[in-house]
Amino acid sequence: MVYNFKFDQQNVRKHHYFLLLSLIQKHKKISRSQLSKFTGISNTTVGKITKSLMKDDLIIEKGQTEGEIGRKASLLEINPKGAFIIGISIDINSIKIALVTLNGEIVDKTQVACKVKHHPRETLDQLITLTKQFIENKPKKILAIGISMPGLISWPDGLAVRVPQFNWHEVEVRDYLKDKLNFDIFVDNDVRSVLLAEYLFGNLNNMHNSTCIYIGSGVGSSVMINGQIVRGHNNMLGEIGHTTMNPNGALCDCGRLGCLQTYICISEIEKQTQRSMDEVILAYKNNEDWAVRVIDRAKNYLGIAISNIICTYNPEAVLLAGPLIERFPEITKNLEADTKKHIWSPLKESFLLLKASLGEDSDIIGASALVLNNFLKNTANNEKR
Amino acid sequence: MVYNFKFDQQNVRKHHYFLLLSLIQKHKKISRSQLSKFTGISNTTVGKITKSLMKDDLIIEKGQTEGEIGRKASLLEINPKGAFIIGISIDINSIKIALVTLNGEIVDKTQVACKVKHHPRETLDQLITLTKQFIENKPKKILAIGISMPGLISWPDGLAVRVPQFNWHEVEVRDYLKDKLNFDIFVDNDVRSVLLAEYLFGNLNNMHNSTCIYIGSGVGSSVMINGQIVRGHNNMLGEIGHTTMNPNGALCDCGRLGCLQTYICISEIEKQTQRSMDEVILAYKNNEDWAVRVIDRAKNYLGIAISNIICTYNPEAVLLAGPLIERFPEITKNLEADTKKHIWSPLKESFLLLKASLGEDSDIIGASALVLNNFLKNTANNEKR
DNA sequence: TTTAAACTTAATTTACAATATAAACTTATT
DNA sequence: AATAAGTTTATATTGTAAATTAAGTTTAAA
């Protein structure tokens, strides 16, 4: 058992260095003196540290404060050309790779089709080749590589424990890629990375307690508490797909009754209706009885699920994300009002219901967010090889 | 907006001082050289800091390591007579006050009957008088006062927002007591303090991710993540009593259907059966039909609730506590096996199901745990007056 | 069996390096 | 001249490595 809580002089300096960097990132533009006031760090030290951040090309000086009497403060901001992140998403049939700034902006991007299912080794080898090509003619400073993919991923060791969508089991994604690519690699699932992305770059700015409900082929959730993604004892925190919503409900794949997944996820709705999700939604729009029944039931249970989530996590915001949410806005129509009707009254006004805001590239931005978050917190990723 | 993340020299020293103190508390007995190895802090510094801890009477040297070659290390432990905590519990009809050591041991205790219901001011004034009397002839060093009580308590400002059991609303418990008693005051509810107490002194040793389900007149839960009690955006994290367990269930007080509280809590069972809980349990033991029906249903829903809790929080351990659990062991008979039958299989072996171990004084020990936890983490409690 | 040298680990002392700060000072603007 | 931003200078605090002292065990010769 080793505790790494000590602060020797170097650690203090490093801590302050990244603290100031993350404040600059968060505030977009901020002056030295404001940094000093906000943190309590003396102006002397702020001056020294910002000088070293500039020497490292992580920040630049741009513009000044306006008005007021006295000398104007010059503003500091992230150097958009100083350091980059490689964000990668692995999807059921494609790999996306992007070069992303520390502000979450995509500078360059490539996407290729790819048979992911059943082929972990081939997929990763293809990913490695692609990444090498992608990086080759970019002589930029790359901090690390972030990877977003579905499934149960263990943190921080980046082991894909179970990926039902790909039929992968126990694939050592991080270690395999780290060996071949020689970068630090951060891997997490789509549910967590989209939440982190919205927190750092999107709709959840400064909401330190929030929950994401992600609905695609299954249902999952991710949770941020006090600004940290929390993962539970076995990285399975938020696995709400198999919470029992109705003990007398329908039989789930897992052999139990009335799991949330039996009411609201694409694969189950398709299975139950024997149609594609697009057909179901079309029929729903045309007010066809069978479709209205299944979609209204889904919406009803989604409302209950949100209400239960709010009771259990008491978040400031609930973020809805995932293919079902993003491709079929019908599902979330009137959802906020419906949820407020369902929910226990003391919590009625406690939360915001938001939809993912980062669009189709949210996955690669999320992958980059994994890296940025760890870089700004200055947490290494070298454990347990 | 002010960020207090800086580490000047004094903060570093303070941080290390409390880090070593908390490790000594946790390990019961530990040598300087082990402290140095565990933390990475140099033996020089460990020597200096432990010397200052001894000067402050917080630790003592006692005994030595055994066997091995080389010089024996002398062991450090908490000085049981060095500093104390006042732990207070407020219950529906009594107030308990105890003098507690930093190891969670009760040194002295007093208990008085008291009409709490509807009388916040009188109750607090009585509590103040009692506490003053209690402290009077104890010329010991008292760190702070911890208070455990039911209801929704906001943290860290110690405002009793809603206490249905007492019919209290918006009572400024912390600030009122702080003014009159001139001690730092830490207030939280019974559900959270019992979890913290079991973590620091009881069954949950070193289980940094755990959840407590507390069943009494209502149902609540408290959650520890990475060794921290988490409270959510409005201190309502864990309010599972009004999660919907069955959308077609019975009508709850709150006006909604099928809340967990309608299936398993003393007041509801008494209301539904029109008998006292003791009578219900007696009848259940005698195999009377009506009692078997209601208790078996309660047990069934408790199993589902635990299963859902495990999916949502993925804890290492689930702690069962509260009057219903502690007074009626029938409720939890075979519960672990039953839960494992219900639960989603990937999580089947992920958790321990434990019962509260600290007995009838768990409330005052919990109150002390609130203080100890904050003292060891060196977090002040002066915000937002 | 005795005993002293060699060895091992614990803990303290000493000399030094890193860092943060306050105070003084310079710069830029009203 | 006044005010605020930012830098320089002198200094105090703290932590560490290396050296030293302390306290025990092992080994082997007497």
Coordinates of C-alpha atoms in Angstrom, one line a residue, chain A:
Chain A
M1 CA 0.0 0.0 0.0
V2 CA 1.5 3.3 -1.1
Y3 CA 0.0 6.7 -0.6
N4 CA 0.9 9.4 -3.0
F5 CA -0.3 12.4 -1.3
K6 CA 2.9 14.1 -0.6
F7 CA 3.9 17.5 -1.8
D8 CA 7.5 18.2 -2.0
Q9 CA 8.7 21.4 -3.7
Q10 CA 8.5 20.0 -7.2
N11 CA 5.0 18.7 -6.6
V12 CA 3.9 22.1 -5.3
R13 CA 5.2 23.8 -8.3
K14 CA 3.7 21.3 -10.7
H15 CA 0.4 21.5 -8.9
H16 CA 0.3 25.3 -9.2
Y17 CA 1.5 25.1 -12.8
F18 CA -1.4 22.9 -13.8
L19 CA -3.8 24.8 -11.5
L20 CA -3.1 28.0 -13.3
L21 CA -3.2 26.3 -16.7
S22 CA -6.6 24.8 -16.0
L23 CA -8.0 28.1 -14.8
I24 CA -6.8 29.8 -18.0
Q25 CA -8.4 27.0 -20.0
K26 CA -11.7 27.3 -18.0
H27 CA -11.8 31.1 -18.2
K28 CA -10.7 31.4 -21.8
K29 CA -9.1 34.8 -21.1
I30 CA -7.8 35.8 -17.7
S31 CA -5.1 38.1 -16.4
R32 CA -2.2 37.4 -14.1
S33 CA -3.6 39.5 -11.4
Q34 CA -7.0 37.8 -11.5
L35 CA -5.3 34.5 -11.3
S36 CA -3.5 35.7 -8.2
K37 CA -6.7 36.9 -6.7
F38 CA -8.7 33.8 -7.5
T39 CA -6.1 31.4 -6.2
G40 CA -4.5 33.3 -3.4
I41 CA -1.1 32.6 -5.0
S42 CA 1.1 35.7 -4.9
N43 CA 1.5 37.8 -7.9
T44 CA 5.2 37.0 -7.8
T45 CA 4.6 33.3 -8.2
V46 CA 1.8 33.7 -10.7
G47 CA 4.3 35.7 -12.8
K48 CA 7.0 33.0 -12.6
I49 CA 4.6 30.2 -13.4
T50 CA 2.9 32.0 -16.3
K51 CA 6.3 32.7 -17.7
S52 CA 7.1 29.1 -17.6
L53 CA 3.8 28.2 -19.2
M54 CA 4.6 30.6 -22.0
K55 CA 8.0 29.1 -22.4
D56 CA 6.3 25.7 -22.8
D57 CA 4.1 27.1 -25.5
L58 CA 1.0 26.2 -23.6
I59 CA -0.4 29.8 -23.2
I60 CA -0.1 33.1 -25.0
E61 CA -0.6 36.7 -24.1
K62 CA -3.4 38.2 -26.2
G63 CA -5.3 41.5 -25.7
Q64 CA -5.9 43.5 -22.6
T65 CA -8.6 44.3 -20.1
E66 CA -10.7 47.3 -20.9
G67 CA -11.7 50.5 -19.2
E68 CA -10.9 51.2 -15.5
I69 CA -8.1 53.3 -14.3
G70 CA -4.5 52.1 -13.8
R71 CA -2.4 49.9 -15.9
K72 CA -4.3 47.5 -18.1
A73 CA -3.8 43.8 -17.5
S74 CA -2.8 41.7 -20.4
L75 CA -4.8 38.6 -20.9
L76 CA -3.6 35.1 -21.0
E77 CA -5.2 32.3 -23.0
I78 CA -4.5 28.8 -24.1
N79 CA -2.1 28.7 -27.1
P80 CA -4.3 27.1 -29.7
K81 CA -1.2 26.0 -31.6
G82 CA 0.9 25.0 -28.7
A83 CA -0.2 21.5 -27.9
F84 CA -2.6 19.0 -29.3
I85 CA -4.5 15.9 -28.4
I86 CA -5.3 12.9 -30.6
G87 CA -8.9 12.0 -30.1
I88 CA -10.0 8.6 -31.4
S89 CA -13.4 7.0 -31.4
I90 CA -14.1 3.4 -32.2
D91 CA -17.6 2.7 -33.4
I92 CA -19.3 -0.5 -34.5
N93 CA -18.2 0.1 -38.1
S94 CA -15.8 3.0 -38.2
I95 CA -12.8 4.6 -36.6
K96 CA -12.5 8.3 -36.4
I97 CA -9.2 10.1 -35.6
A98 CA -8.9 13.8 -34.9
L99 CA -6.3 16.4 -34.0
V100 CA -7.8 18.5 -31.2
T101 CA -6.6 21.7 -29.4
L102 CA -6.6 22.1 -25.7
N103 CA -9.8 24.1 -26.2
G104 CA -11.6 21.1 -27.7
E105 CA -11.5 22.4 -31.2
I106 CA -11.0 19.9 -34.0
V107 CA -8.2 20.9 -36.3
D108 CA -8.0 17.9 -38.5
K109 CA -10.0 14.7 -38.8
T110 CA -10.1 11.4 -40.7
Q111 CA -12.6 8.6 -40.7
V112 CA -12.5 5.1 -42.1
A113 CA -14.9 2.2 -42.3
C114 CA -13.8 -0.8 -40.4
K115 CA -15.1 -4.2 -39.4
V116 CA -14.9 -3.9 -35.7
K117 CA -17.1 -6.8 -34.6
H118 CA -15.2 -9.9 -33.4
H119 CA -11.8 -8.5 -34.5
P120 CA -10.1 -6.7 -31.6
R121 CA -6.6 -7.4 -32.8
E122 CA -7.2 -6.4 -36.4
T123 CA -9.1 -3.4 -35.4
L124 CA -6.4 -2.2 -33.1
D125 CA -3.7 -2.9 -35.7
Q126 CA -5.7 -0.9 -38.3
L127 CA -6.1 1.9 -35.7
I128 CA -2.4 1.9 -35.1
T129 CA -1.5 2.2 -38.8
L130 CA -4.1 4.9 -39.3
T131 CA -2.9 6.9 -36.3
K132 CA 0.7 6.7 -37.4
Q133 CA -0.2 8.0 -40.9
F134 CA -2.4 10.7 -39.4
I135 CA 0.3 11.9 -37.1
E136 CA 3.2 11.6 -39.6
N137 CA 3.0 14.9 -41.4
K138 CA 2.0 16.8 -38.2
P139 CA 5.2 17.8 -36.4
K140 CA 3.1 19.2 -33.5
K141 CA 3.4 18.6 -29.9
I142 CA 1.0 15.8 -29.0
L143 CA 0.2 15.3 -25.3
A144 CA -1.5 12.0 -25.5
I145 CA -4.1 9.9 -27.2
G146 CA -7.7 9.5 -25.9
I147 CA -10.0 6.8 -27.0
S148 CA -13.7 6.6 -26.7
M149 CA -15.5 3.3 -27.4
P150 CA -18.6 1.5 -26.1
G151 CA -18.6 -1.2 -23.5
L152 CA -17.3 -1.7 -20.0
I153 CA -13.8 -0.2 -19.9
S154 CA -11.7 -0.4 -16.7
W155 CA -10.0 2.7 -15.5
P156 CA -7.2 3.7 -15.6
D157 CA -5.8 0.6 -17.1
G158 CA -7.8 0.9 -20.3
L159 CA -8.9 -2.8 -20.4
A160 CA -12.0 -3.4 -22.5
V161 CA -13.6 -5.9 -20.1
R162 CA -16.7 -6.5 -22.1
V163 CA -17.9 -4.8 -25.3
P164 CA -21.1 -6.6 -26.3
Q165 CA -21.5 -4.3 -29.3
F166 CA -18.2 -5.6 -30.7
N167 CA -18.2 -8.9 -29.1
W168 CA -14.9 -8.1 -27.5
H169 CA -13.8 -9.6 -24.1
E170 CA -10.8 -8.6 -22.0
V171 CA -8.9 -6.7 -24.7
E172 CA -6.0 -4.7 -23.4
V173 CA -6.6 -1.7 -25.5
R174 CA -4.4 0.8 -23.6
D175 CA -1.4 -1.4 -23.1
Y176 CA -1.4 -2.7 -26.7
L177 CA -1.6 0.8 -28.2
K178 CA 0.8 2.3 -25.7
D179 CA 3.5 -0.2 -26.8
K180 CA 3.0 0.3 -30.5
L181 CA 2.3 4.0 -30.6
N182 CA 4.5 5.2 -27.8
F183 CA 2.1 7.7 -26.4
D184 CA 0.2 7.9 -23.2
I185 CA -3.2 6.4 -23.9
F186 CA -6.5 7.1 -22.0
V187 CA -9.4 4.9 -22.8
D188 CA -13.0 5.2 -21.5
N189 CA -16.4 4.4 -22.8
D190 CA -18.7 6.7 -24.8
V191 CA -21.0 7.3 -22.0
R192 CA -18.4 8.7 -19.7
S193 CA -16.4 10.6 -22.4
V194 CA -19.5 12.4 -23.7
L195 CA -20.3 13.6 -20.2
L196 CA -16.7 14.8 -19.7
A197 CA -16.8 16.5 -23.1
E198 CA -20.0 18.4 -22.3
Y199 CA -18.5 19.4 -18.9
L200 CA -15.3 20.7 -20.4
F201 CA -16.5 22.1 -23.7
G202 CA -20.2 22.0 -23.9
N203 CA -23.5 22.4 -22.2
L204 CA -22.4 21.4 -18.7
N205 CA -20.0 24.3 -18.1
N206 CA -19.4 24.6 -14.4
M207 CA -22.0 22.0 -13.4
H208 CA -19.9 19.9 -11.2
N209 CA -22.6 17.4 -10.3
S210 CA -24.3 16.0 -13.3
T211 CA -25.5 12.8 -14.8
C212 CA -25.6 11.6 -18.3
I213 CA -28.2 9.1 -19.6
Y214 CA -27.0 7.5 -22.7
I215 CA -29.4 5.5 -24.9
G216 CA -28.3 3.5 -27.8
S217 CA -28.3 -0.2 -28.3
G218 CA -28.5 -0.3 -24.5
V219 CA -29.0 2.2 -21.7
G220 CA -26.1 3.4 -19.5
S221 CA -25.3 6.4 -17.4
S222 CA -22.3 8.3 -16.3
V223 CA -22.0 10.4 -13.3
M224 CA -19.9 13.4 -12.3
I225 CA -19.6 14.3 -8.7
N226 CA -17.7 17.4 -7.5
G227 CA -16.2 17.8 -11.0
Q228 CA -14.9 14.2 -11.1
I229 CA -16.2 11.3 -13.2
V230 CA -16.9 8.6 -10.7
R231 CA -16.6 5.0 -11.6
G232 CA -17.5 2.8 -8.6
H233 CA -15.7 -0.2 -7.2
N234 CA -15.5 -2.1 -10.5
N235 CA -15.9 0.7 -13.1
M236 CA -19.6 -0.2 -13.3
L237 CA -21.1 2.7 -11.6
G238 CA -24.1 4.0 -13.6
E239 CA -25.0 0.6 -15.2
I240 CA -28.7 1.5 -15.0
G241 CA -29.7 -0.6 -18.0
H242 CA -30.5 -3.5 -15.7
T243 CA -32.1 -1.7 -12.8
T244 CA -35.5 -3.1 -12.2
M245 CA -38.2 -0.7 -13.2
N246 CA -41.1 -3.0 -12.8
P247 CA -40.9 -6.4 -11.0
N248 CA -43.8 -7.6 -13.2
G249 CA -42.3 -6.3 -16.4
A250 CA -41.2 -8.2 -19.5
L251 CA -38.4 -10.7 -19.7
C252 CA -35.0 -9.1 -20.4
D253 CA -32.0 -10.7 -22.2
C254 CA -30.3 -11.0 -18.8
G255 CA -33.0 -13.4 -17.6
R256 CA -34.7 -10.9 -15.2
L257 CA -37.9 -9.0 -15.4
G258 CA -38.7 -5.4 -16.1
C259 CA -35.1 -4.0 -16.6
L260 CA -35.0 -0.5 -17.9
Q261 CA -33.4 -1.8 -21.1
T262 CA -36.6 -3.7 -22.0
Y263 CA -38.4 -0.4 -22.2
I264 CA -36.1 2.0 -23.8
C265 CA -33.2 1.1 -26.1
I266 CA -32.9 0.8 -29.8
S267 CA -32.2 -2.9 -29.9
E268 CA -35.1 -3.9 -27.7
I269 CA -37.6 -1.6 -29.5
E270 CA -36.5 -3.1 -32.8
K271 CA -36.8 -6.6 -31.4
Q272 CA -40.2 -6.1 -29.9
T273 CA -41.6 -4.4 -33.0
Q274 CA -39.7 -6.4 -35.6
R275 CA -39.0 -3.2 -37.4
S276 CA -36.1 -0.8 -37.7
M277 CA -36.0 2.1 -35.4
D278 CA -36.5 4.5 -38.3
E279 CA -39.7 2.6 -39.3
V280 CA -41.0 2.7 -35.8
I281 CA -40.5 6.4 -35.5
L282 CA -42.1 7.0 -38.9
A283 CA -45.1 5.0 -37.8
Y284 CA -45.2 6.9 -34.5
K285 CA -45.2 10.2 -36.4
N286 CA -48.1 8.8 -38.5
N287 CA -49.9 8.0 -35.3
E288 CA -50.0 4.3 -35.9
D289 CA -51.4 2.6 -32.9
W290 CA -48.7 -0.1 -32.3
A291 CA -45.9 2.5 -32.6
V292 CA -47.6 5.0 -30.4
R293 CA -48.0 2.3 -27.7
V294 CA -44.3 1.3 -27.7
I295 CA -42.9 4.8 -28.0
D296 CA -45.2 6.3 -25.4
R297 CA -44.3 3.4 -23.1
A298 CA -40.6 4.1 -23.7
K299 CA -41.1 7.8 -23.0
N300 CA -43.0 7.0 -19.9
Y301 CA -40.2 4.8 -18.5
L302 CA -37.6 7.2 -19.6
G303 CA -39.4 9.8 -17.5
I304 CA -39.4 7.4 -14.5
A305 CA -35.8 6.6 -15.0
I306 CA -34.8 10.2 -15.1
S307 CA -36.8 10.8 -12.0
N308 CA -35.1 7.9 -10.2
I309 CA -31.7 9.1 -11.4
I310 CA -32.4 12.5 -9.9
C311 CA -33.4 11.0 -6.6
T312 CA -30.3 8.8 -6.4
Y313 CA -27.7 11.2 -7.7
N314 CA -29.3 14.6 -7.1
P315 CA -27.5 16.2 -10.1
E316 CA -27.6 19.8 -11.1
A317 CA -28.2 18.7 -14.7
V318 CA -29.2 15.5 -16.5
L319 CA -27.7 15.2 -19.9
L320 CA -29.4 13.1 -22.5
A321 CA -27.2 11.6 -25.1
G322 CA -26.7 8.6 -27.4
P323 CA -28.0 7.6 -30.8
L324 CA -31.6 7.2 -29.7
I325 CA -31.7 10.7 -28.2
E326 CA -29.7 12.4 -31.0
R327 CA -31.3 10.7 -34.0
F328 CA -34.9 10.7 -32.8
P329 CA -35.9 14.0 -31.2
E330 CA -39.4 12.6 -30.9
I331 CA -38.3 10.6 -27.9
T332 CA -37.4 13.7 -25.9
K333 CA -40.3 15.9 -27.0
N334 CA -42.0 17.4 -23.9
L335 CA -39.8 15.2 -21.8
E336 CA -38.9 17.9 -19.3
A337 CA -42.5 18.7 -18.6
D338 CA -43.3 15.0 -18.3
T339 CA -40.4 14.4 -16.0
K340 CA -41.4 17.2 -13.7
K341 CA -44.9 15.8 -13.6
H342 CA -43.5 12.4 -12.4
I343 CA -40.8 13.5 -10.0
W344 CA -40.9 13.7 -6.3
S345 CA -41.9 17.3 -5.5
P346 CA -38.9 18.4 -3.4
L347 CA -36.7 17.7 -6.3
K348 CA -38.9 19.2 -9.0
E349 CA -36.9 22.4 -9.4
S350 CA -33.5 20.9 -8.6
F351 CA -32.3 20.0 -12.0
L352 CA -31.9 21.0 -15.6
L353 CA -32.6 18.5 -18.4
L354 CA -30.2 19.1 -21.2
K355 CA -29.4 17.4 -24.5
A356 CA -26.0 16.7 -25.8
S357 CA -24.7 19.8 -27.6
L358 CA -21.5 18.7 -29.3
G359 CA -23.1 17.0 -32.3
E360 CA -21.7 14.1 -34.4
D361 CA -18.1 14.7 -33.3
S362 CA -18.9 14.5 -29.6
D363 CA -17.2 11.1 -29.5
I364 CA -13.8 12.3 -30.6
I365 CA -14.1 15.5 -28.6
G366 CA -15.0 13.2 -25.7
A367 CA -11.9 11.1 -26.3
S368 CA -9.8 14.3 -26.2
A369 CA -11.6 15.4 -23.1
L370 CA -10.3 12.3 -21.4
V371 CA -6.7 13.4 -22.1
L372 CA -7.3 17.1 -21.3
N373 CA -8.9 16.3 -18.0
N374 CA -6.0 14.2 -16.9
F375 CA -3.4 16.6 -18.3
L376 CA -4.9 19.5 -16.4
K377 CA -5.2 17.5 -13.3
N378 CA -1.7 16.4 -13.8
T379 CA -2.6 12.8 -13.1
A380 CA -0.3 10.2 -14.7
N381 CA -1.6 7.1 -16.3
N382 CA 1.2 4.7 -15.7
E383 CA -0.3 2.4 -13.2
K384 CA -0.6 -1.3 -13.3
R385 CA 1.1 -2.3 -16.5

